[in-house]
Amino acid sequence: MKAALDTVVTSGIVSSSRASAAPLLESTHHQQWRSGTAASAVDLASLQTMLQTLLKEQDERAARREQLLGFVSQLQARTSGNVSTQRPIPPASASRIPELPSIELFQRADALSGGYDMYFGLNVDTDSLVYLMLANSFLHRKFPNIITIAEEVSGMPALCRPVEEGGQGFDFRLAMALPDMWIKILKHLSDEDWNISDIVHALENRRYGEKSVAYAESHDQALVGDKTIAFWLMDKEMYDFMSITTPLTPIIERGIALHKLIRLLTYGLGGEAWLNFMGNEFGHPEWLDFPRQGNNESFHYCRRQWNLADDDLLRYKFLNRWDKAMNTVEEKHHWLSRGPGYVSWKHQDDKVIAFERGGLLFVLNFHTSKSFADYRLGIEVPGKYALALNSDHADFGGMSRIDNSQTYITFPEGYAGRRNHLCVYIPCRTAIVLEKEVSGMPALCRPVEEGGQGFDFRLAMALPDMWIKILKHLSDEDWNISDIVHALENRRYGEKSVAYAESHDQALVGDKTIAFWLMDKEMYDFMSITTPLTPIIERGIALHKLIRLLTYGLGGEAWLNFMGNEFGHPEWLDFPRQGNNESFHYCRRQWNLADDDLLRYKFLNRWDKAMNTVEEKHHWLSRGPGYVSWKHQDDKVIAFERGGLLFVLNFHTSKSFADYRLGIEVPGKYALALNSDHADFGGMSRIDNSQTYITFPEGYAGRRNHLCVYIPCRTAIVLEKVRGEEGQTVSGGQRRGLW
């Protein structure tokens, strides 16, 4: 299991479709009594049969309830240690809740309507649902690190939602339709008849927020039952032509190629965890067969032949290396835990699928003979990309038709619903995975045990240089929004960066601070609230807040500030040295500037405190990288989500936008957590801080919902989700009027 499955609990959903027999019996009896007609022998026999059936069902229900209570008692005994023969479940083991009798979701065929109403009603066996809820609640309380998985085929809603939300409390559900789909395709369809849309639909067909375990081959293909994918693809030729000393037959070539593509596509798109039955990863030709009466208690097939993968003369090594390479890339980019993939391309005639997930671009060509040069594909994030995986590499049994050292440059023209595009060469029956290329020493912030240099963080040194370059050389109208976002996001996933808007060169003698670049010498004359608010001071205060918030929110996993820069200290620190005659005059920070209520430095100081307060509340720095859903060059607007917050920044010099539509992932009611236009931060109070924002279910900008905001020029707002009607935020505290 790719996800760390401490304890696996599998079960189905139990239900009962018993109709209410008692009212029917009573109604029939009274109708006959009132009519004065004596019941015939046939009627009496029917009533007797109905009564016996009713009593039998009641007895079965009572027996099942007793068995459920027995299971709960056993579970408690296992974990409490009261029974000497039972041991508590160890953290790194897998166990199974005993199968409940007659575990069926519905017993009546007419109840399988396909709608949500079939899951909620008299057909559902609430006893069994409550048992599963109790079991999951108990296990997760007793063992906080436990992971439970449901093996269930009906598609029961809320199966993998917490018990507190009314769900059954499982962490994952097996995506049981996927291996069935692949076997059906391999068994009944020629390669030319594969329906690309149907394959993608099956891989994506799961509820958002309920995590699934993807797997290409089921236990039926690992044990005696069905054939493995490798055997479906290559059949008996596996016994004669898997040696590299024998000719590479068309069947073996096709089998190795499709085996890699099927597993990568399922791994990349099919779920939030990955399951592999040992041996299937390298195409073990035979299933496991445990000793039983049917095989004369033989141990002959009760083993995995690991020597097949280890033998350098056999082609199994190619599939084994491919499996290792996929796992290595996933461990680096963590696509399983980074939300569902976005399929931007699925072409039936070309047999090409392309999707983005975890910062990677997956491209798969299932065509039997067509290779495509300069094949255009849409991609969201601009930049330079390199190959992370290439199934056509010789190490994986490929034909080496792709140069592994090449890079791919994006073009700003959007394509297939994405903001940029690039062109690739994709041979037939080949898959490639592209990752964004980042400058800087690889593995600098990875543990020594992994071969890294062991640092915890690296300074995002390009960020202060970028801001100084922009402020020094560009007018506000010429700021390139895409370039700014690219610089803020341009770091390796898994290597934590320290974001900072101003470097030590701007705190010590060297360059000017951002505040001084923005307001220059007017800081000396117009920072008092008793003086006119000049256009330069107004612009400087507004952009100072936006620059720091954007860098803080999007630029890294930690935040660095050199003391005094947060409130716009106008001068740098200058320690005593020969060049200043050993003077201490500038060897200090003038904290009185921030404390003086008559000076505008207080606005920047309050803004810094407010940003820190919201970060301490929502912890966006530790909640993974942000997702930029909107960056509009003409509007100069940037919007991104991180830590459950929606950040919106308008850098335009004069344009304010009413009812500005923005995509957002999670639906609900949102309120202002930060508003740079508030009077307490030196703003113009153009936004009502008490207003709320309601999402609409129509997706927008690649997100599942959208909302509309009023965003004045040179203003930033941050929205947080609200729970309840009293303005209580999702983190539990009352929403404050200021932030």
XYZ file of C-alpha atoms in Angstrom:
739
model
C 0.000 0.000 0.000
C 1.471 3.343 -1.009
C -0.264 5.118 1.848
C 0.932 4.067 5.288
C -1.845 1.678 6.244
C -1.345 1.115 9.953
C -4.505 -0.939 10.319
C -6.796 -1.981 7.520
C -10.449 -2.499 8.387
C -12.581 -3.722 5.512
C -16.283 -4.230 5.462
C -19.384 -3.686 3.441
C -22.554 -1.831 4.261
C -25.327 -3.825 5.856
C -28.964 -3.102 5.196
C -32.367 -4.643 5.419
C -35.260 -4.260 3.026
C -37.864 -5.796 5.306
C -41.249 -4.306 4.535
C -43.490 -3.425 7.428
C -45.444 -6.660 7.745
C -47.337 -5.835 10.960
C -49.500 -3.023 9.520
C -50.277 -5.200 6.514
C -51.358 -8.076 8.759
C -53.469 -5.793 10.932
C -55.139 -4.147 7.940
C -56.073 -7.489 6.372
C -57.446 -8.827 9.647
C -59.710 -5.830 10.373
C -60.973 -5.645 6.822
C -62.138 -9.260 6.972
C -63.642 -8.797 10.461
C -65.655 -5.739 9.420
C -67.002 -7.436 6.343
C -68.314 -10.247 8.442
C -66.835 -12.757 6.056
C -65.158 -15.756 7.580
C -61.601 -16.257 6.472
C -61.147 -19.164 4.149
C -58.598 -21.895 4.743
C -56.395 -20.381 2.047
C -56.510 -16.960 3.740
C -55.678 -18.470 7.109
C -52.748 -20.327 5.605
C -51.449 -17.091 4.030
C -51.773 -15.237 7.311
C -49.995 -18.021 9.143
C -47.140 -17.983 6.615
C -46.863 -14.193 6.862
C -46.767 -14.351 10.649
C -44.086 -17.036 10.619
C -42.003 -14.967 8.197
C -42.340 -11.895 10.389
C -41.312 -13.791 13.520
C -38.382 -15.354 11.699
C -37.139 -11.954 10.525
C -37.420 -10.581 14.051
C -35.408 -13.525 15.381
C -32.740 -13.010 12.714
C -32.560 -9.312 13.534
C -32.179 -10.044 17.238
C -29.479 -12.625 16.512
C -27.594 -10.203 14.295
C -27.801 -7.517 16.966
C -26.362 -9.955 19.505
C -23.562 -10.784 17.089
C -22.803 -7.095 16.596
C -22.579 -6.624 20.358
C -20.289 -9.631 20.482
C -18.007 -8.100 17.843
C -17.819 -4.863 19.834
C -16.957 -6.832 22.984
C -14.218 -8.698 21.109
C -12.826 -5.425 19.784
C -12.768 -3.916 23.281
C -11.113 -7.028 24.663
C -8.421 -6.930 21.974
C -7.428 -3.406 22.794
C -7.812 -3.526 26.587
C -5.776 -6.702 27.020
C -8.463 -8.382 29.169
C -8.334 -11.525 27.047
C -4.975 -13.229 27.250
C -5.196 -14.743 23.791
C -5.722 -11.364 22.141
C -3.130 -8.649 21.741
C -3.688 -4.938 21.039
C -3.414 -4.003 17.392
C 0.189 -2.905 16.780
C 0.667 0.418 14.971
C 2.178 -1.104 11.831
C -0.105 -4.083 11.314
C -3.192 -4.833 9.283
C -6.302 -6.511 10.622
C -9.839 -7.090 9.479
C -13.163 -6.611 11.207
C -14.993 -9.961 11.071
C -17.365 -10.204 8.135
C -20.932 -9.498 9.195
C -23.605 -11.944 8.007
C -25.670 -10.955 4.992
C -23.755 -7.767 4.283
C -25.725 -6.371 1.378
C -26.660 -2.775 0.793
C -30.061 -3.574 -0.648
C -31.968 -6.816 -0.880
C -34.704 -5.607 -3.220
C -33.790 -5.201 -6.863
C -36.364 -2.451 -7.312
C -34.535 -0.337 -4.732
C -31.435 -0.004 -6.917
C -32.608 3.166 -8.612
C -29.185 4.776 -8.801
C -30.236 7.918 -6.944
C -29.208 9.120 -3.516
C -32.629 8.198 -2.143
C -31.727 4.514 -2.329
C -29.014 5.031 0.305
C -31.292 6.710 2.836
C -34.539 5.050 3.853
C -36.059 1.854 5.167
C -33.779 -0.290 3.000
C -30.715 0.651 5.028
C -29.776 -1.542 7.967
C -29.070 1.171 10.507
C -27.761 -1.343 13.050
C -24.857 -2.187 10.787
C -24.197 1.429 9.879
C -24.083 2.361 13.551
C -21.766 -0.576 14.211
C -19.345 0.652 11.546
C -19.528 4.177 12.951
C -18.861 2.890 16.475
C -16.003 0.678 15.318
C -14.306 3.476 13.376
C -14.863 6.008 16.148
C -13.437 3.615 18.729
C -10.430 2.653 16.612
C -9.521 6.241 15.762
C -9.800 7.308 19.386
C -7.777 4.344 20.656
C -5.164 4.521 17.890
C -4.922 8.081 16.493
C -2.594 6.982 13.672
C -4.815 4.168 12.471
C -6.103 4.093 8.882
C -9.248 2.154 8.020
C -10.277 1.163 4.508
C -13.719 0.150 3.280
C -14.143 -2.587 0.701
C -17.539 -1.588 -0.627
C -19.107 -1.562 -4.074
C -22.452 0.197 -3.701
C -21.047 3.729 -3.594
C -22.487 4.467 -0.154
C -22.337 8.251 0.466
C -20.319 9.549 3.426
C -18.577 6.194 3.841
C -15.234 7.983 4.141
C -16.380 11.045 6.028
C -15.817 11.481 9.786
C -18.367 10.118 12.213
C -18.782 13.657 13.555
C -20.175 14.646 10.142
C -22.584 11.713 10.063
C -20.296 9.512 7.983
C -19.151 5.980 8.690
C -15.638 7.103 9.593
C -13.465 5.176 7.140
C -10.302 6.907 5.925
C -10.238 5.351 2.453
C -12.404 3.205 0.211
C -11.093 0.749 -2.355
C -11.671 1.936 -5.930
C -12.972 -1.504 -6.817
C -14.202 -0.514 -10.269
C -10.687 0.125 -11.592
C -9.249 -3.414 -11.782
C -12.588 -4.633 -13.141
C -12.406 -1.981 -15.851
C -8.907 -2.953 -16.930
C -9.752 -6.658 -17.081
C -12.888 -5.931 -19.093
C -10.867 -3.836 -21.553
C -8.068 -6.378 -21.941
C -10.489 -9.287 -22.189
C -13.038 -7.902 -24.644
C -11.534 -4.997 -26.609
C -8.799 -4.643 -29.168
C -6.314 -1.831 -28.596
C -7.956 0.270 -31.306
C -11.340 0.069 -29.561
C -10.243 1.416 -26.178
C -12.531 4.308 -25.244
C -10.325 7.016 -23.765
C -13.205 9.010 -22.285
C -14.622 5.944 -20.537
C -11.224 5.120 -19.032
C -10.739 8.658 -17.719
C -14.298 8.755 -16.390
C -13.800 5.527 -14.436
C -10.537 6.802 -12.954
C -12.079 10.117 -11.878
C -15.470 8.783 -10.805
C -15.287 9.337 -7.060
C -16.755 11.836 -4.628
C -14.626 14.821 -3.794
C -13.506 14.645 -0.181
C -13.836 10.863 0.112
C -10.413 9.358 -0.467
C -10.014 6.255 -2.622
C -7.303 3.619 -2.906
C -6.393 3.151 -6.559
C -5.193 -0.216 -7.802
C -4.890 -1.709 -11.266
C -5.015 -5.375 -10.221
C -7.207 -6.884 -7.539
C -6.603 -9.721 -5.105
C -8.399 -11.991 -7.581
C -5.464 -11.457 -9.916
C -2.889 -12.072 -7.207
C -4.526 -15.215 -5.832
C -6.240 -18.014 -7.729
C -8.987 -16.398 -9.755
C -8.397 -14.128 -12.724
C -5.204 -13.670 -14.707
C -2.797 -10.837 -13.899
C -2.590 -7.850 -16.233
C 0.811 -9.053 -17.382
C -0.617 -12.453 -18.280
C -3.637 -10.917 -20.016
C -1.214 -8.858 -22.104
C 1.466 -11.442 -22.870
C -0.133 -14.797 -22.046
C 1.947 -17.909 -22.737
C 4.717 -15.953 -24.501
C 5.884 -14.933 -21.020
C 7.268 -18.438 -20.597
C 9.444 -18.305 -23.739
C 10.299 -14.694 -24.618
C 10.938 -12.773 -21.384
C 14.677 -13.341 -21.676
C 16.679 -10.552 -23.270
C 18.569 -13.257 -25.196
C 15.373 -14.107 -27.101
C 13.695 -11.966 -29.779
C 11.458 -9.159 -28.585
C 8.178 -10.341 -30.034
C 5.345 -7.900 -30.810
C 3.267 -9.415 -28.009
C 6.008 -8.963 -25.401
C 6.802 -5.443 -26.642
C 3.121 -4.462 -26.449
C 2.682 -6.131 -23.080
C 5.604 -4.384 -21.390
C 4.595 -1.001 -22.833
C 0.923 -1.223 -21.847
C 1.719 -2.685 -18.418
C 3.694 0.478 -17.633
C 1.043 2.820 -19.018
C -1.879 1.133 -17.247
C -0.164 1.257 -13.870
C 1.027 4.864 -14.267
C -2.391 6.119 -15.357
C -4.134 4.351 -12.472
C -1.471 5.476 -9.990
C -1.558 9.074 -11.178
C -5.273 9.661 -11.650
C -7.209 6.958 -9.838
C -7.149 7.895 -6.157
C -5.463 9.288 -3.077
C -3.526 6.119 -2.212
C -1.950 3.305 -4.222
C -2.278 -0.427 -3.671
C -0.131 -3.127 -5.231
C -0.268 -6.852 -4.570
C 3.281 -8.121 -4.200
C 4.738 -9.422 -7.415
C 2.239 -7.745 -9.727
C 4.531 -4.727 -10.028
C 7.070 -6.693 -12.088
C 4.516 -8.806 -13.960
C 4.730 -12.076 -12.032
C 3.267 -14.563 -14.522
C 1.309 -16.711 -12.080
C -0.996 -16.177 -9.138
C -0.562 -17.339 -5.573
C -2.269 -20.619 -4.702
C -2.287 -21.536 -1.031
C -2.449 -25.201 0.003
C -6.017 -26.476 -0.316
C -7.919 -29.620 -1.106
C -8.232 -28.653 -4.762
C -4.433 -28.659 -5.283
C -3.665 -31.632 -3.011
C -2.404 -29.282 -0.277
C 0.511 -28.289 -2.521
C 2.947 -25.467 -1.714
C 4.239 -25.344 -5.284
C 2.479 -22.097 -6.224
C 2.427 -20.654 -2.718
C 5.319 -18.257 -3.387
C 6.501 -15.264 -5.339
C 9.491 -15.814 -7.596
C 11.513 -12.722 -6.722
C 14.364 -14.158 -8.742
C 12.446 -13.155 -11.877
C 12.797 -9.464 -11.014
C 16.393 -9.859 -9.827
C 17.634 -11.768 -12.879
C 19.403 -9.298 -15.157
C 18.757 -11.520 -18.176
C 14.967 -11.323 -17.842
C 12.696 -8.519 -18.972
C 10.821 -8.517 -15.659
C 13.556 -6.150 -14.441
C 12.180 -3.407 -16.710
C 8.756 -3.483 -15.072
C 10.321 -3.628 -11.608
C 12.476 -0.570 -12.330
C 9.437 1.280 -13.661
C 7.539 0.599 -10.456
C 10.453 1.894 -8.380
C 10.714 4.995 -10.573
C 7.000 5.786 -10.177
C 7.256 5.460 -6.397
C 10.358 7.670 -6.346
C 8.624 10.453 -8.274
C 5.540 10.205 -6.046
C 7.670 10.409 -2.896
C 9.265 13.538 -4.337
C 6.118 15.334 -5.497
C 3.421 13.709 -3.314
C 0.753 13.863 -5.998
C -1.480 11.424 -4.088
C -2.018 13.953 -1.305
C -2.266 17.055 -3.485
C -5.852 16.869 -4.628
C -7.401 15.281 -7.707
C -5.781 15.555 -11.104
C -6.956 18.007 -13.750
C -7.473 16.261 -17.095
C -6.837 18.843 -19.785
C -6.699 16.484 -22.770
C -8.323 13.182 -23.758
C -8.347 12.545 -27.499
C -10.138 9.454 -28.777
C -8.548 9.267 -32.233
C -5.032 10.067 -31.026
C -5.512 7.871 -27.923
C -3.711 10.550 -25.866
C -4.452 11.488 -22.248
C -2.842 14.456 -20.462
C -3.480 15.643 -16.927
C -1.812 17.739 -14.228
C -1.435 16.688 -10.634
C 0.985 17.603 -7.870
C 2.834 20.071 -10.083
C 3.480 17.378 -12.704
C 2.212 16.961 -16.254
C 1.336 13.359 -17.152
C 1.129 12.518 -20.870
C 0.166 9.030 -22.099
C -0.156 7.853 -25.705
C -2.064 4.564 -26.017
C -2.068 4.560 -29.815
C -0.893 1.336 -31.419
C 1.208 2.982 -34.130
C 0.957 6.785 -34.168
C 3.756 8.866 -32.653
C 3.272 12.621 -32.381
C 5.927 15.319 -32.781
C 5.326 18.842 -31.434
C 2.099 17.681 -29.823
C 0.536 20.722 -28.175
C -0.738 20.358 -24.612
C -2.131 22.896 -22.182
C -0.403 23.527 -18.874
C -1.267 25.895 -16.055
C 2.082 27.002 -14.623
C 4.610 28.585 -16.987
C 8.310 27.827 -16.938
C 10.873 25.271 -17.980
C 10.012 21.582 -17.604
C 12.124 18.438 -17.659
C 11.424 14.717 -17.792
C 10.682 13.092 -14.448
C 9.538 9.797 -15.996
C 9.878 8.346 -19.481
C 8.494 4.870 -20.124
C 10.397 4.730 -23.430
C 13.771 4.846 -21.672
C 15.979 1.806 -22.233
C 16.128 1.175 -18.474
C 12.402 0.468 -18.586
C 12.466 -1.684 -21.702
C 11.692 1.171 -24.081
C 13.057 2.135 -27.475
C 14.942 5.280 -26.354
C 13.082 7.479 -28.815
C 13.033 10.423 -26.383
C 16.114 12.370 -25.290
C 15.972 12.347 -21.498
C 18.123 15.483 -21.194
C 15.802 17.763 -23.154
C 13.741 20.510 -21.575
C 10.316 21.861 -22.462
C 9.592 25.600 -22.486
C 6.044 26.853 -22.039
C 4.409 29.458 -24.258
C 2.017 32.079 -22.834
C -0.780 31.274 -25.296
C -3.392 29.252 -23.453
C -4.613 25.900 -24.733
C -7.184 23.282 -23.711
C -8.463 25.401 -20.850
C -5.019 26.068 -19.382
C -3.169 29.375 -19.297
C -0.060 28.191 -21.137
C 1.009 25.417 -23.475
C 4.058 23.400 -24.438
C 4.882 20.928 -27.184
C 6.155 17.387 -26.703
C 7.238 14.403 -28.741
C 5.204 11.433 -27.557
C 5.818 8.068 -29.288
C 3.155 5.376 -29.529
C 2.470 3.355 -26.361
C 4.623 5.707 -24.314
C 4.109 7.767 -21.178
C 6.094 10.760 -19.970
C 5.832 12.833 -16.807
C 7.173 16.396 -16.779
C 8.293 18.296 -13.682
C 9.124 21.959 -13.337
C 12.817 22.713 -13.392
C 14.047 24.804 -10.449
C 17.485 26.355 -10.096
C 19.511 25.723 -6.985
C 21.252 22.745 -5.426
C 18.995 19.676 -5.410
C 18.393 17.887 -2.094
C 19.833 20.812 -0.123
C 16.910 20.621 2.297
C 16.417 16.883 2.314
C 17.607 14.638 5.191
C 21.135 13.282 5.148
C 19.654 9.781 5.336
C 18.136 10.398 1.889
C 21.420 11.647 0.475
C 20.558 15.298 0.983
C 22.565 18.006 2.697
C 20.284 18.023 5.732
C 19.174 21.671 5.902
C 15.663 22.343 7.189
C 15.027 25.459 5.084
C 16.643 27.423 2.284
C 16.374 31.174 1.855
C 14.243 32.176 -1.127
C 16.930 34.620 -2.179
C 15.348 35.418 -5.530
C 12.338 37.118 -3.922
C 13.879 40.306 -2.468
C 15.981 40.652 -5.609
C 12.816 40.429 -7.702
C 11.022 43.135 -5.722
C 13.977 45.510 -5.861
C 14.326 44.935 -9.600
C 10.629 45.687 -10.103
C 10.614 48.800 -7.917
C 13.860 50.065 -9.398
C 13.228 49.524 -13.107
C 9.487 49.200 -13.801
C 6.536 51.523 -13.612
C 3.478 50.134 -11.846
C 1.717 49.585 -15.180
C 4.560 47.367 -16.431
C 4.572 44.875 -13.574
C 4.313 41.367 -15.050
C 1.878 39.441 -12.868
C 2.834 36.021 -14.266
C 6.527 36.620 -13.657
C 5.859 37.680 -10.061
C 3.769 34.588 -9.343
C 6.319 32.356 -11.055
C 9.149 33.685 -8.891
C 7.109 33.207 -5.710
C 6.196 29.598 -6.587
C 9.515 28.588 -8.149
C 10.804 26.120 -5.572
C 11.077 22.356 -5.265
C 8.193 20.597 -3.621
C 9.328 19.014 -0.365
C 12.233 21.416 0.178
C 11.040 24.178 2.469
C 11.901 27.789 1.709
C 12.034 30.916 3.857
C 10.169 33.725 2.131
C 11.225 37.316 2.678
C 10.472 40.511 0.798
C 13.537 42.471 1.954
C 17.038 41.116 2.402
C 19.748 41.957 4.922
C 21.166 44.312 2.287
C 18.051 46.407 2.776
C 18.267 46.249 6.564
C 21.977 47.058 6.797
C 24.010 49.494 4.733
C 23.540 48.456 1.148
C 20.321 48.837 -0.793
C 17.282 50.889 0.122
C 14.347 49.349 1.972
C 11.121 48.656 0.091
C 9.492 51.510 1.990
C 12.219 53.908 0.878
C 12.091 52.636 -2.722
C 8.347 53.343 -2.686
C 8.228 56.676 -0.835
C 11.813 57.949 -0.925
C 12.475 61.319 0.697
C 8.769 62.096 1.149
C 8.966 59.777 4.154
C 10.764 62.552 6.009
C 8.032 65.150 5.433
C 4.655 63.465 4.918
C 4.455 60.444 7.235
C 2.604 62.475 9.852
C -1.191 62.206 9.805
C -1.263 65.972 10.329
C 0.261 66.475 6.867
C -1.483 65.886 3.522
C -1.610 62.311 2.250
C 0.405 62.714 -0.916
C -0.033 60.350 -3.888
C 3.459 58.956 -3.304
C 2.804 58.193 0.371
C -0.626 56.732 -0.431
C 0.867 54.487 -3.134
C 3.811 53.516 -0.934
C 1.733 52.431 2.053
C -0.670 50.469 -0.179
C 2.022 48.621 -2.151
C 4.137 47.963 0.944
C 1.216 46.026 2.423
C 0.483 44.130 -0.798
C 4.105 43.158 -1.462
C 4.595 41.768 2.020
C 1.281 39.902 2.078
C 1.849 38.298 -1.326
C 5.375 37.204 -0.386
C 4.235 35.984 3.035
C 1.260 34.089 1.631
C 2.760 32.479 -1.464
C 6.538 32.582 -1.233
C 7.540 29.787 1.139
C 7.041 27.670 4.215
C 8.496 30.204 6.659
C 8.602 33.998 6.893
C 11.611 36.194 7.600
C 11.545 39.862 8.538
C 14.472 42.081 9.447
C 13.486 44.175 12.470
C 12.040 47.535 11.581
C 11.273 46.705 7.961
C 7.755 45.610 8.958
C 6.731 49.190 9.717
C 8.746 50.810 6.945
C 11.777 52.083 8.864
C 13.165 54.711 6.496
C 16.863 54.011 7.048
C 19.124 51.020 7.283
C 21.311 49.928 10.188
C 24.906 51.090 10.081
C 27.221 49.581 12.675
C 30.294 51.542 13.820
C 33.056 51.279 11.222
C 35.919 53.278 9.843
C 33.757 54.568 6.989
C 31.345 56.336 9.399
C 33.987 57.419 11.927
C 32.917 54.625 14.295
C 29.571 56.360 14.775
C 26.623 54.795 16.621
C 24.189 57.295 15.146
C 22.549 54.859 12.720
C 23.177 51.769 14.817
C 19.603 51.568 16.071
C 15.985 51.075 15.128
C 13.673 53.956 15.881
C 10.789 52.029 17.453
C 9.234 55.345 18.420
C 8.232 55.739 14.776
C 5.892 52.751 15.029
C 4.652 53.717 18.496
C 3.844 57.347 17.649
C 0.100 57.580 17.024
C 0.590 60.698 14.897
C 2.791 58.926 12.345
C 1.646 56.712 9.481
C 4.235 54.050 10.318
C 1.631 52.723 12.761
C -0.509 51.557 9.806
C 2.244 49.331 8.456
C 3.036 48.038 11.933
C -0.607 47.096 12.536
C -0.752 45.395 9.147
C 2.246 43.265 10.027
C 0.655 42.267 13.336
C -2.607 41.447 11.568
C -0.857 39.203 9.023
C 0.918 37.332 11.805
C -2.343 36.960 13.723
C -4.132 35.409 10.751
C -1.196 33.093 10.031
C -1.098 31.944 13.661
C -4.804 31.199 13.382
C -4.802 29.361 10.043
C -1.160 28.177 9.792
C -0.973 28.596 6.040
C 2.834 28.325 6.065
C 2.620 24.679 7.134
C -0.401 23.759 5.003
C 1.366 23.056 1.709
C 1.959 25.389 -1.230
C -0.739 27.761 -2.397
C -2.930 27.126 -5.419
C -2.976 30.130 -7.746
C -6.340 30.116 -9.479
C -6.175 33.597 -11.010
C -3.449 35.892 -12.327
C -4.715 38.499 -14.780
C -2.170 40.715 -16.464
C -4.511 43.484 -17.603
C -6.496 43.594 -14.368
C -3.319 43.170 -12.292
C -5.213 40.786 -10.010
C -3.793 37.701 -8.274
C -5.909 35.177 -6.365
C -4.740 32.028 -4.632
C -5.893 29.596 -1.963
C -3.768 28.401 0.900
C -4.514 27.083 4.365
C -8.257 27.327 3.810
C -7.976 31.037 2.951
C -8.578 32.912 -0.281
C -6.025 35.665 -0.931
C -7.029 38.360 -3.454
C -4.666 41.180 -4.436
C -5.329 43.997 -6.902
C -2.142 45.776 -7.985
C -3.865 47.992 -10.550
C -3.053 51.684 -10.262
C -6.622 52.909 -10.795
C -9.091 50.118 -11.585
C -11.400 48.843 -8.865
C -13.568 45.823 -9.614
C -17.102 45.180 -8.371
C -18.557 41.648 -8.488
C -15.185 40.302 -9.563
C -15.621 36.558 -10.098
C -13.019 34.244 -8.585
C -12.828 30.463 -8.388
C -12.742 28.758 -5.010
C -12.574 25.086 -4.126
C -14.607 24.747 -0.923
C -18.212 25.999 -0.937
C -19.783 27.964 1.896
C -19.963 31.400 3.472
C -16.779 33.472 3.701
C -15.873 36.598 5.654
C -12.976 39.040 5.701
C -9.952 37.910 7.664
C -7.738 40.718 6.339
C -8.533 43.938 4.502
C -5.656 46.240 3.594
C -8.133 49.019 2.790
C -9.325 49.248 6.402
C -8.750 52.632 8.044
C -6.693 51.030 10.806
C -4.158 50.055 8.146
C -4.112 53.422 6.423
C -6.724 52.461 3.840
C -9.719 54.266 2.396
C -12.431 52.110 4.039
C -14.005 51.286 0.688
C -14.877 47.751 1.817
C -17.478 46.910 4.457
C -15.674 44.654 6.913
C -18.896 43.068 8.151
C -19.998 41.706 4.789
C -19.974 38.026 3.905
C -19.363 36.255 0.618
C -21.492 33.303 -0.532
C -20.125 30.781 -3.010
C -22.001 29.585 -6.083
C -21.769 25.974 -7.303
C -20.751 26.890 -10.844
C -17.040 26.195 -11.164
C -14.633 28.861 -12.383
C -10.920 29.143 -13.151
C -10.339 25.457 -12.533
C -12.072 25.450 -9.141
C -15.358 23.770 -8.266
C -17.155 26.903 -7.040
C -16.931 30.661 -7.376
C -17.733 33.839 -5.489
C -17.782 37.535 -6.315
C -15.870 40.264 -4.488
C -15.383 44.001 -4.566
C -11.659 44.648 -4.791
C -10.490 48.289 -4.991
C -7.258 49.283 -6.677
C -4.052 48.628 -4.740
C -5.935 46.581 -2.170
C -5.614 43.088 -0.750
C -8.240 41.027 1.035
C -8.083 37.598 2.633
C -11.269 35.565 3.064
C -11.828 32.841 5.646
C -14.676 30.341 5.834
C -17.472 31.076 8.301
C -19.414 28.412 10.173
C -22.873 29.023 11.579
C -24.967 32.156 11.609
C -23.240 34.098 14.382
C -20.101 34.866 12.402
C -18.049 32.083 13.946
C -15.079 31.138 11.813
C -14.046 27.574 11.072
C -11.138 27.793 13.473
C -13.510 28.287 16.377
C -13.134 31.944 17.373
C -15.519 34.820 16.826
C -14.717 36.865 13.738
C -13.109 40.110 14.791
C -14.382 43.379 13.405
C -10.918 44.596 12.424
C -9.607 41.536 10.615
